[in-house]
mmCIF file of C-alpha atoms in Angstrom:
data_model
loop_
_atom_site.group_PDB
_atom_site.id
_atom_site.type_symbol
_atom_site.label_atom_id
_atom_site.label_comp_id
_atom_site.label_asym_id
_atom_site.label_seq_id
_atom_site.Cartn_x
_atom_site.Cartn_y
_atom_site.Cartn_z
ATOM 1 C CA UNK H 11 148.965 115.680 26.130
ATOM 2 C CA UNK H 12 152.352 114.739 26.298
ATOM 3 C CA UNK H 13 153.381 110.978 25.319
ATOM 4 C CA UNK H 14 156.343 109.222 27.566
ATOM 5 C CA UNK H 15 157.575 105.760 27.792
ATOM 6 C CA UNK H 16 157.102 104.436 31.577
ATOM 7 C CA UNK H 17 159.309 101.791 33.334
ATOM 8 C CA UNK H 18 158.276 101.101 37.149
ATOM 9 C CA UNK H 19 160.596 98.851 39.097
ATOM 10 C CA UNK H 20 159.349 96.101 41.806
ATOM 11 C CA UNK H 21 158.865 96.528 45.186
ATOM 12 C CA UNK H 22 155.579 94.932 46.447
ATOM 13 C CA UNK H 23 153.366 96.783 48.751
ATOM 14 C CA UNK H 24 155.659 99.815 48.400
ATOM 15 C CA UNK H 25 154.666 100.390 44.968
ATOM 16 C CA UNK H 26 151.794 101.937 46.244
ATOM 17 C CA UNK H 27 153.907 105.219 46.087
ATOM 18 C CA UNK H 28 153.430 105.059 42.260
ATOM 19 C CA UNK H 29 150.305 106.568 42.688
ATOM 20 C CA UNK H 30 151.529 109.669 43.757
ATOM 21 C CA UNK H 31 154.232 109.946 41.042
ATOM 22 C CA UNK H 32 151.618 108.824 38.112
ATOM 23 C CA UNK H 33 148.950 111.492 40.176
ATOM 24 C CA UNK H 34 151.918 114.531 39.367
ATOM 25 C CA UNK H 35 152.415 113.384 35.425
ATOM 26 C CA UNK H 36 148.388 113.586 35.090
ATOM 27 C CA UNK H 37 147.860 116.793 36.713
ATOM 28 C CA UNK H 38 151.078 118.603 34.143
ATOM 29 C CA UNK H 39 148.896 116.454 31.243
ATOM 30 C CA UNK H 40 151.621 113.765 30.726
ATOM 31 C CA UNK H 41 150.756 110.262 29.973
ATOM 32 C CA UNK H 42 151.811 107.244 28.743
ATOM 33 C CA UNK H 43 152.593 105.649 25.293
ATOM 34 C CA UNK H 44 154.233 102.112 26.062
ATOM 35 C CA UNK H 45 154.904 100.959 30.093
ATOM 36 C CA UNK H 46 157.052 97.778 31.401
ATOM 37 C CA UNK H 47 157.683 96.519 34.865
ATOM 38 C CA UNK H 48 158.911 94.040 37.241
ATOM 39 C CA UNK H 49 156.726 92.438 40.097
ATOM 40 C CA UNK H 50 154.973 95.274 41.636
ATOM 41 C CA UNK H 51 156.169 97.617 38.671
ATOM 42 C CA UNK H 52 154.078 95.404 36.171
ATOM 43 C CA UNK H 53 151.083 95.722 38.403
ATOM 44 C CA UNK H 54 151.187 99.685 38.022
ATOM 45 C CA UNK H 55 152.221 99.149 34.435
ATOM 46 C CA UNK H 56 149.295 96.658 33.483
ATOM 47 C CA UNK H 57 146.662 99.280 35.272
ATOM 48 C CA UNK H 58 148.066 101.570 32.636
ATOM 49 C CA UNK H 59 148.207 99.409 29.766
ATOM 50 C CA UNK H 60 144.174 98.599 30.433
ATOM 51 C CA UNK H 61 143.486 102.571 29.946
ATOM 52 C CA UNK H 62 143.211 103.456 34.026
ATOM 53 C CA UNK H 63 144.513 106.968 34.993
ATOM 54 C CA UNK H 64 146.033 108.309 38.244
ATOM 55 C CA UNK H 65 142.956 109.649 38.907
ATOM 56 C CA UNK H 66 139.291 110.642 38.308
ATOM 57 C CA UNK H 67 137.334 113.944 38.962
ATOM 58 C CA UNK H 68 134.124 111.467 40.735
ATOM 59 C CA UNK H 69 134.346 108.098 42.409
ATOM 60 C CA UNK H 70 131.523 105.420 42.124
ATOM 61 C CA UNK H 71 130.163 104.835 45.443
ATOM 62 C CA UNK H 72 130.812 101.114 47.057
ATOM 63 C CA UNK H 73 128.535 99.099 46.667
ATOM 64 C CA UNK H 74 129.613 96.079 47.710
ATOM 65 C CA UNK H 75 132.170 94.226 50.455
ATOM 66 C CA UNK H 76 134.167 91.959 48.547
ATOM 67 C CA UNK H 77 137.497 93.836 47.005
ATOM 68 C CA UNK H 78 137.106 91.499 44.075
ATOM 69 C CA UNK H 79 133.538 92.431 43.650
ATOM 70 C CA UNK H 80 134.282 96.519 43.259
ATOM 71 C CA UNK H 81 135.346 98.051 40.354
ATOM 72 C CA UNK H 82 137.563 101.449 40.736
ATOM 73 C CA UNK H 83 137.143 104.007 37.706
ATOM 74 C CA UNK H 84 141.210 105.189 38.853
ATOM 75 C CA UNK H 85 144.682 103.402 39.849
ATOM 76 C CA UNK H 86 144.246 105.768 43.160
ATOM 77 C CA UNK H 87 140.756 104.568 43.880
ATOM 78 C CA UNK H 88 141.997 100.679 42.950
ATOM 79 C CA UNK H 89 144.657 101.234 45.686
ATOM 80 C CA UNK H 90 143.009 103.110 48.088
ATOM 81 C CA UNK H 91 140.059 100.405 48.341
ATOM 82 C CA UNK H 92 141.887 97.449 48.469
ATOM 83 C CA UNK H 93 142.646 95.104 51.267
ATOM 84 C CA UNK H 94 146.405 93.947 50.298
ATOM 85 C CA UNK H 95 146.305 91.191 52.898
ATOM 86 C CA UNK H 96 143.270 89.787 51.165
ATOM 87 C CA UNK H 97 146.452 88.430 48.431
ATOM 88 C CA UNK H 98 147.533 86.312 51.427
ATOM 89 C CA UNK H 99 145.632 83.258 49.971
ATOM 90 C CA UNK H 100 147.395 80.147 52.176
ATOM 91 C CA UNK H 101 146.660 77.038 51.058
ATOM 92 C CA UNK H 102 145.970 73.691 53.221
ATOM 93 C CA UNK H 103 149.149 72.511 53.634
ATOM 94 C CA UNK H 104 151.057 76.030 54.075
ATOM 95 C CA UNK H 105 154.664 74.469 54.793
ATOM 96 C CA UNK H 106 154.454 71.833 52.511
ATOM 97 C CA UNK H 107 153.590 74.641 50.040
ATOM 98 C CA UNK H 108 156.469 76.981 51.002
ATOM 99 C CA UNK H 109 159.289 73.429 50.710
ATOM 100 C CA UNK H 110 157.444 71.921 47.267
ATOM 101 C CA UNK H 111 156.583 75.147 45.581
ATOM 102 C CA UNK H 112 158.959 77.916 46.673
ATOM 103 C CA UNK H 113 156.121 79.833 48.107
ATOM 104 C CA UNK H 114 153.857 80.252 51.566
ATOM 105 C CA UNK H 115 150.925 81.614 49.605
ATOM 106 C CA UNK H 116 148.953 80.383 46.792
ATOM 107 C CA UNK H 117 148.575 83.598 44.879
ATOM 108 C CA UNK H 118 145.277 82.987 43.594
ATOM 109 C CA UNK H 119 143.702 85.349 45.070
ATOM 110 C CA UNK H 120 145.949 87.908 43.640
ATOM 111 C CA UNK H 121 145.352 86.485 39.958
ATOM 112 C CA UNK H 122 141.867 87.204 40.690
ATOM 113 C CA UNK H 123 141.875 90.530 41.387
ATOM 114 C CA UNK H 124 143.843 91.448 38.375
ATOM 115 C CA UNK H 125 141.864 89.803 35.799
ATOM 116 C CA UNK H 126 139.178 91.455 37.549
ATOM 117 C CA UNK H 127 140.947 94.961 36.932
ATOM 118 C CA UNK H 128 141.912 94.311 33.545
ATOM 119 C CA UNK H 129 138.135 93.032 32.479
ATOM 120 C CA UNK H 130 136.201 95.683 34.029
ATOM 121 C CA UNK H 131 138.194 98.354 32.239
ATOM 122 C CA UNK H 132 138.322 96.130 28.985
ATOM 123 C CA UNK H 133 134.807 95.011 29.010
ATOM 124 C CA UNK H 134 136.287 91.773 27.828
ATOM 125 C CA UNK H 135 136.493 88.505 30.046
ATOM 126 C CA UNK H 136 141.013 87.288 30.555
ATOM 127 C CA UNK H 137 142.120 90.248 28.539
ATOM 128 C CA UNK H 138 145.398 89.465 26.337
ATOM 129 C CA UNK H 139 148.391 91.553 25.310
ATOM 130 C CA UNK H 140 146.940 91.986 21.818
ATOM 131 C CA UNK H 141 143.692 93.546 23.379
ATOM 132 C CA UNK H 142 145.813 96.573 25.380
ATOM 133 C CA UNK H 143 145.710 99.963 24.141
ATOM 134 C CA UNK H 144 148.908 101.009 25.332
ATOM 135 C CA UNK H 145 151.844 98.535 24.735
ATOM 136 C CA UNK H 146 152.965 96.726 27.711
ATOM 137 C CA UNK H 147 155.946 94.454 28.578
ATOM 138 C CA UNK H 148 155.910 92.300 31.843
ATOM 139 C CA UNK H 149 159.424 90.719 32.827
ATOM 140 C CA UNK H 150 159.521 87.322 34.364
ATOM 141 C CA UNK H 151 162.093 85.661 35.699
ATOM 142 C CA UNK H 152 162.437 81.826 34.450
ATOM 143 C CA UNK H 153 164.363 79.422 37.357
ATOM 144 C CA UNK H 154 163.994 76.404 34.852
ATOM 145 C CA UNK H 155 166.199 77.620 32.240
ATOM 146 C CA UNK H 156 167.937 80.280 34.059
ATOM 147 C CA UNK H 157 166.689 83.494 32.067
ATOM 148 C CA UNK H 158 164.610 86.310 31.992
ATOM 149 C CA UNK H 159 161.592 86.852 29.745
ATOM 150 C CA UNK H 160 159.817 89.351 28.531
ATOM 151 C CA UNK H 161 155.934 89.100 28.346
ATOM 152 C CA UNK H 162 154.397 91.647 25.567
ATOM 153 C CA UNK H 163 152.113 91.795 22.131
ATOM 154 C CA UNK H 164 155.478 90.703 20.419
ATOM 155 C CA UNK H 165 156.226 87.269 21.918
ATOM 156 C CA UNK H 166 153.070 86.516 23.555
ATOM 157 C CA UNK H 167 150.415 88.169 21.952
ATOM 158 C CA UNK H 168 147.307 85.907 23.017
ATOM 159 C CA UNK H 169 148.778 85.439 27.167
ATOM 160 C CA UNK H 170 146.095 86.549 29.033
ATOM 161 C CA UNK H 171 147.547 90.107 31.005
ATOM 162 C CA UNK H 172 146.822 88.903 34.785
ATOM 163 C CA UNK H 173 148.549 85.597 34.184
ATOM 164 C CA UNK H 174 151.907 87.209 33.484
ATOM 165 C CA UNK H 175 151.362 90.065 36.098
ATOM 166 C CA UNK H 176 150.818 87.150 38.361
ATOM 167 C CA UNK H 177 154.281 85.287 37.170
ATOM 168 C CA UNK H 178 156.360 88.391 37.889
ATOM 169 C CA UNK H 179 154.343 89.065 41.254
ATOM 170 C CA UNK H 180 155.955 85.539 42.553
ATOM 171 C CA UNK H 181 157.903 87.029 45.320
ATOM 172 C CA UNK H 182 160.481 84.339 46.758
ATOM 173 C CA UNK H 183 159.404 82.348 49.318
ATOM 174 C CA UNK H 184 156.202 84.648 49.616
ATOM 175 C CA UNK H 185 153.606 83.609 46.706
ATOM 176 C CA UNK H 186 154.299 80.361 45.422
ATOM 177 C CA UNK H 187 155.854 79.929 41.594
ATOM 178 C CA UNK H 188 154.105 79.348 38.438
ATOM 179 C CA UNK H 189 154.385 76.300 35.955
ATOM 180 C CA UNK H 190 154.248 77.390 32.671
ATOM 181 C CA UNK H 191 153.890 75.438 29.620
ATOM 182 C CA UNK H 192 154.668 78.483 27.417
ATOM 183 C CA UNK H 193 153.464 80.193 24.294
ATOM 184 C CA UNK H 194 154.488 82.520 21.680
ATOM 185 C CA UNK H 195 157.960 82.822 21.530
ATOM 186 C CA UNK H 196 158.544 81.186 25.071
ATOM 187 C CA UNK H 197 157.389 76.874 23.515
ATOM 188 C CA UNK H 198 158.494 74.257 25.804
ATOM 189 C CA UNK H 199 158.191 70.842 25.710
ATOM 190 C CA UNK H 200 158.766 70.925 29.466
ATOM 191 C CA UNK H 201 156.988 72.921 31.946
ATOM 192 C CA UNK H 202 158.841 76.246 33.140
ATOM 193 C CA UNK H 203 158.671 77.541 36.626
ATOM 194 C CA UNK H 204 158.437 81.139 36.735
ATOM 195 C CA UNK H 205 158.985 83.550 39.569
ATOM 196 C CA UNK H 206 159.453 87.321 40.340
ATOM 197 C CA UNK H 207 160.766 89.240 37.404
ATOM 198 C CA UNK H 208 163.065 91.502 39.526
ATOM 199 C CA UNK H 209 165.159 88.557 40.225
ATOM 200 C CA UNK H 210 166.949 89.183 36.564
ATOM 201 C CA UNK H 211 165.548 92.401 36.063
ATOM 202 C CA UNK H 212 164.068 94.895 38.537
ATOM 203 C CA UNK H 213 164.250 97.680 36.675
ATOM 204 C CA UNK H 214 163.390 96.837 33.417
ATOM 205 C CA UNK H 215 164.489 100.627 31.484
ATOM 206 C CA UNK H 216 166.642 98.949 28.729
ATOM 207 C CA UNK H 217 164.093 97.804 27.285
ATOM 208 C CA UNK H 218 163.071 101.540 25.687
ATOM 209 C CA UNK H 219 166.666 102.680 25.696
ATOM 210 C CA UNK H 220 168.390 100.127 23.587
ATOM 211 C CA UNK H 221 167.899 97.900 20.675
ATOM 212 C CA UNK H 222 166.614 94.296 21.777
ATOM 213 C CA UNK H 223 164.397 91.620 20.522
ATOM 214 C CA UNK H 224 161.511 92.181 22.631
ATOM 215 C CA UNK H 225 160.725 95.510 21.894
ATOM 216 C CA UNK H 226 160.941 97.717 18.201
ATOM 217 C CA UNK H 227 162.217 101.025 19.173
ATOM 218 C CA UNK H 228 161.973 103.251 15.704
ATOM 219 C CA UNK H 229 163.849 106.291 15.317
ATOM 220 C CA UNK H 230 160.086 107.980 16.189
ATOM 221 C CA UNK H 231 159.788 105.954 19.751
ATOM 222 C CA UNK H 232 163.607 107.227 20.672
ATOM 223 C CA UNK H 233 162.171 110.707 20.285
ATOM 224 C CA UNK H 234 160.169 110.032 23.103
ATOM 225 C CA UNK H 235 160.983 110.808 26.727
ATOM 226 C CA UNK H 236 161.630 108.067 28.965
ATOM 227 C CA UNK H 237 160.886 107.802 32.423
ATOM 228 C CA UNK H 238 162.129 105.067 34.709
ATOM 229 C CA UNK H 239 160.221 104.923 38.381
ATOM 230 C CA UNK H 240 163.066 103.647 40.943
ATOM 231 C CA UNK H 241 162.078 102.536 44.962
ATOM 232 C CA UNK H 242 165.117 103.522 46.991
ATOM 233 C CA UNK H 243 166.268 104.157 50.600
ATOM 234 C CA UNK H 244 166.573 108.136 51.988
ATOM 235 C CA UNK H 245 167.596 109.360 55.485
ATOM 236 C CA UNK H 246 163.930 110.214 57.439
ATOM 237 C CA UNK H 247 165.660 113.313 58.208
ATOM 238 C CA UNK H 248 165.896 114.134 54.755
ATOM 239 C CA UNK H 249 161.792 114.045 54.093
ATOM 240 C CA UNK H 250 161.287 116.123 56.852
ATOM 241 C CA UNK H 251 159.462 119.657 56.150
ATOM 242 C CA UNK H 252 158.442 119.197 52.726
ATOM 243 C CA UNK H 253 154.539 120.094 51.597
ATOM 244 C CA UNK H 254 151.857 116.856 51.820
ATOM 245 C CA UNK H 255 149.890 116.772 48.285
ATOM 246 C CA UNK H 256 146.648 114.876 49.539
ATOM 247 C CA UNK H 257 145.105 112.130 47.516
ATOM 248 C CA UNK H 258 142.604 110.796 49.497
ATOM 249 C CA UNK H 259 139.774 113.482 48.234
ATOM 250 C CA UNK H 260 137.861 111.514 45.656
ATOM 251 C CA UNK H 261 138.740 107.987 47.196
ATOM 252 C CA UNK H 262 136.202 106.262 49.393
ATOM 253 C CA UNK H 263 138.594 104.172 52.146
ATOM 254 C CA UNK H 264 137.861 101.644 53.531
ATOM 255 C CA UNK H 265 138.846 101.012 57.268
ATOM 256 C CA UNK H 266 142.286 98.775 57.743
ATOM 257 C CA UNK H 267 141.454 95.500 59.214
ATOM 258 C CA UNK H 268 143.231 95.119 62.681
ATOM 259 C CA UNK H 269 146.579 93.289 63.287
ATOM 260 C CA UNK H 270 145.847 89.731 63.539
ATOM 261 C CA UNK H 271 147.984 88.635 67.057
ATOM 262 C CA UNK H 272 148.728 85.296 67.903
ATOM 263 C CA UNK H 273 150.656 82.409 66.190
ATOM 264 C CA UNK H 274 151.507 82.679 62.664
ATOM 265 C CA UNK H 275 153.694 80.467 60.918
ATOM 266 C CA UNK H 276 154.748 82.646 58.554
ATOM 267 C CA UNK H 277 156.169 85.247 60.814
ATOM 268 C CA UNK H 278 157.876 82.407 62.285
ATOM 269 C CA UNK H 279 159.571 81.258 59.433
ATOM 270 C CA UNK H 280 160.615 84.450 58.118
ATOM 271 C CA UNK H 281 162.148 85.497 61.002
ATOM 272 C CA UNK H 282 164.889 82.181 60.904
ATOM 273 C CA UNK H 283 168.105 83.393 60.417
ATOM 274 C CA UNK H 284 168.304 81.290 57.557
ATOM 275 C CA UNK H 285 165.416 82.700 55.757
ATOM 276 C CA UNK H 286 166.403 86.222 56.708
ATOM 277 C CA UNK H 287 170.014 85.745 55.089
ATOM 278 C CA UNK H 288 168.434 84.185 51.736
ATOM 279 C CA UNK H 289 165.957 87.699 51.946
ATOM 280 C CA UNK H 290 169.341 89.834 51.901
ATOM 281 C CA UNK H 291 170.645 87.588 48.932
ATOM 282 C CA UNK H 292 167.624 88.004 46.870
ATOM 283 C CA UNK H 293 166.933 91.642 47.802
ATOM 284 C CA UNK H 294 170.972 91.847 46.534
ATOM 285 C CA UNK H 295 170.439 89.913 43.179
ATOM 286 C CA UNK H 296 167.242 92.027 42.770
ATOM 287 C CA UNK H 297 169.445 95.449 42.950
ATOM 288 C CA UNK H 298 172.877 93.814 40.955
ATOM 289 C CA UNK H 299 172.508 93.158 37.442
ATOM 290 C CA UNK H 300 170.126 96.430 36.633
ATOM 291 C CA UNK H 301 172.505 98.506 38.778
ATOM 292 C CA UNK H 302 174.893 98.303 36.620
ATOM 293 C CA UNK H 303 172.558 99.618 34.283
ATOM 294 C CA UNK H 304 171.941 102.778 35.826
ATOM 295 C CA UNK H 305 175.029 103.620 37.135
ATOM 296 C CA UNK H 306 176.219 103.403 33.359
ATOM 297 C CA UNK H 307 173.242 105.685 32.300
ATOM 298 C CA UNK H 308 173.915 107.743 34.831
ATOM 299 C CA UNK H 309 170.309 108.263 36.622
ATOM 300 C CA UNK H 310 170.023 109.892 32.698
ATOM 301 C CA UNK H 311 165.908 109.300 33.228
ATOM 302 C CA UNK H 312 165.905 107.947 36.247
ATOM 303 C CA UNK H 313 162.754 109.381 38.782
ATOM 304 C CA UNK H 314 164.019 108.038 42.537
ATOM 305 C CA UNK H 315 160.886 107.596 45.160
ATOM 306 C CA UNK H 316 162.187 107.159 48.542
ATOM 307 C CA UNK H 317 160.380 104.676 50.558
ATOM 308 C CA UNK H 318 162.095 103.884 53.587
ATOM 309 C CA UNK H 319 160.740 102.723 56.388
ATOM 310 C CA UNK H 320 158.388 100.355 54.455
ATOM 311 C CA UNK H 321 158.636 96.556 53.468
ATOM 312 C CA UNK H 322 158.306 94.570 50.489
ATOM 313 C CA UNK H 323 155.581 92.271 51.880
ATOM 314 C CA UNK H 324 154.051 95.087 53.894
ATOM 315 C CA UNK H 325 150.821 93.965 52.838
ATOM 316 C CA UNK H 326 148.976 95.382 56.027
ATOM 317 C CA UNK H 327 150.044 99.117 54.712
ATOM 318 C CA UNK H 328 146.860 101.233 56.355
ATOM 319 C CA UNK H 329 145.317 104.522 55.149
ATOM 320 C CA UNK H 330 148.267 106.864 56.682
ATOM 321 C CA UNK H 331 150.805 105.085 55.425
ATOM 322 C CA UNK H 332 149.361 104.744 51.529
ATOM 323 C CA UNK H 333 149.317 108.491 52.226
ATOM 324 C CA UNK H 334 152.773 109.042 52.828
ATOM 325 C CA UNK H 335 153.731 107.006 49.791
ATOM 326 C CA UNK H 336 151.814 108.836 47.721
ATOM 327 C CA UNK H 337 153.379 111.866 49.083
ATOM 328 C CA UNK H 338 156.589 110.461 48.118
ATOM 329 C CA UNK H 339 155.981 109.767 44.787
ATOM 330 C CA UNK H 340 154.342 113.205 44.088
ATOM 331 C CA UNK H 341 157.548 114.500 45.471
ATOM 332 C CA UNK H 342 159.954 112.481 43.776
ATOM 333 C CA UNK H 343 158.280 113.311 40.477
ATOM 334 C CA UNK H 344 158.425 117.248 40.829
ATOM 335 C CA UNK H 345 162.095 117.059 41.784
ATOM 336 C CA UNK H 346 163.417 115.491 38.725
ATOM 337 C CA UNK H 347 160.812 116.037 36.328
ATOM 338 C CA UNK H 348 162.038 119.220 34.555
ATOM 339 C CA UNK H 349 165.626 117.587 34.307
ATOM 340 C CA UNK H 350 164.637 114.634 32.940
ATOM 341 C CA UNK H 351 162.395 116.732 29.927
ATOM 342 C CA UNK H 352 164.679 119.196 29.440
ATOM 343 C CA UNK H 353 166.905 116.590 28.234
ATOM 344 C CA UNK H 354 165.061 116.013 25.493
ATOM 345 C CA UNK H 355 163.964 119.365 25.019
ATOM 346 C CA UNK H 356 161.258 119.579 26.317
ATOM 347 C CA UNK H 357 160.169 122.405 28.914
ATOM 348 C CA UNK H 358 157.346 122.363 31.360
#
């Protein structure tokens, strides 16, 4: 088994092509040593961190209805069975929610389903960075004192995991922030509010590639091949003609839940101009600072999955369209792959 160092950007819903990249790295027998990730990226990296693989030779049978209530033995079977518009907790007072807290939805639902994850693999009730077997560093983006923060076993070694997956799953003006009193290295006498770590850092790869606080990177760990997982746009024409890996074999689906029709605040909302220019200004800021990151690195160990075509807050994504994200990812993974290794000379 070979041991890498994993960094998975955000992206929401269209994370779900990690699946297919992380499916390729288990078939050639590569896995992970330490992970980090923003937003989406830290959910991937957290199912990691807890000891899930890609994906398992047998599938428990489902047993029960409730998402929250069935326990996946794989990140592909996790993904697979799971309603992402059952995250779309809104509270009472929706608008009120979206003006006071900088969110439409609660995200509690969300928090629930993590800790759920993270405790059925664990066998331990609010898992903490400390109890992780693989090392895992969460970035979180803190609007109160206008910083990023990272979230490991180093500064925040007793946090329970699916609170500070939950903090860098606050997606602006989607899922509302968190208040944060702090712990570890992050004390504050006043509460922080927290949202999406890919506002300050999408694409968290520095964190293995150069010396920093959060992370101790010995001369052994620098020996190690890092891969960085990185959701970007392609022409359609581009994806056209190339061979569909299928991942739906062991994984029991579930049928997608129809298109609810009729009046929805939300999509009213987030079609004003207004909040459609302050989506382009995040989605800029989100892409800005850790741009200039890669473009110095050069796409060194960079793995690009294009995933056009698909939203951040595409929570609705059906069966067909997982599939085609997987596809992605198993695609994007066999193209640079081999590159990336033999960089560090290392050959398939």
């Amino acid at each position: 088994m070979l041991e890498i160092d994993g960094v998975f950007e955000g992206g929401g819903a269209k994370g779900a092509a990690y699946i297919g990249a992380l499916t390729n790295l288990q078939e050639k027998g590569i896995w992970f040593k330490r992970v980090a990730g923003s937003s989406a990226g830290a959910i991937t990296a957290a199912l990691i961190a807890a000891g899930y693989k890609a994906f398992c030779e047998e599938e428990p049978a489902l047993t029960k209805k409730s998402d929250y209530a069935h326990h996946s033995e794989c990140i592909q079977g996790i993904v697979y069975n799971t309603d992402f518009n059952a995250f779309k907790d809104k509270p009472r007072f929706a608008l009120w929610n979206l003006l006071n807290r900088s969110g439409f939805y609660k995200g509690d639902a969300f928090l629930k389903w993590v800790e759920a994850r993270m405790a059925y693999k664990l066998g331990i009730p609010q898992p903490t960075f400390s109890d992780l077997p693989i090392d895992l560093s969460v970035v979180v983006s803190d609007i109160t004192n206008q910083r990023y923060i990272i979230l490991n076993k180093t500064t925040t070694p007793n946090m329970r995991v699916a609170l500070a997956v939950r903090m860098s799953m606050s997606i602006p003006f989607f899922f509302r922030v968190v208040k944060w009193s702090g712990e570890g290295s992050y004390q504050s006498d006043v509460p922080m509010r927290l949202m999406d770590g890919g506002l300050l850092s999408n694409y968290p790869v520095w964190l293995f590639d150069s010396e920093n606080e959060f992370v101790s990177n010995t001369a052994e760990d620098k020996k190690r091949p890092t891969l960085g997982f990185l959701l970007v746009e392609k022409p359609d024409e581009e994806l056209d003609g190339e061979p569909s890996p299928q991942f739906e074999g062991t994984v029991q689906t579930r049928a997608p839940d129809e298109k609810k029709k009729g009046f929805s605040l939300f999509r009213m909302i987030a079609s004003l101009p207004m909040i459609k220019d302050l989506g382009s200004i995040i989605n800029t800021l989100l892409i800005a600072n850790d741009n200039r990151y890669i473009k110095k690195a050069k796409w060194a160990n960079t793995v690009p999955i294009f995933v056009n075509n698909y939203g951040t807050t595409q929570f609705d994504l059906n069966k067909q369209q997982k599939d085609d994200l997987c596809r992605r990812g198993h695609l994007a993974v066999e193209r640079r792959l081999a590159e990336i290794l033999s960089g560090y000379g290392i050959s398939l």
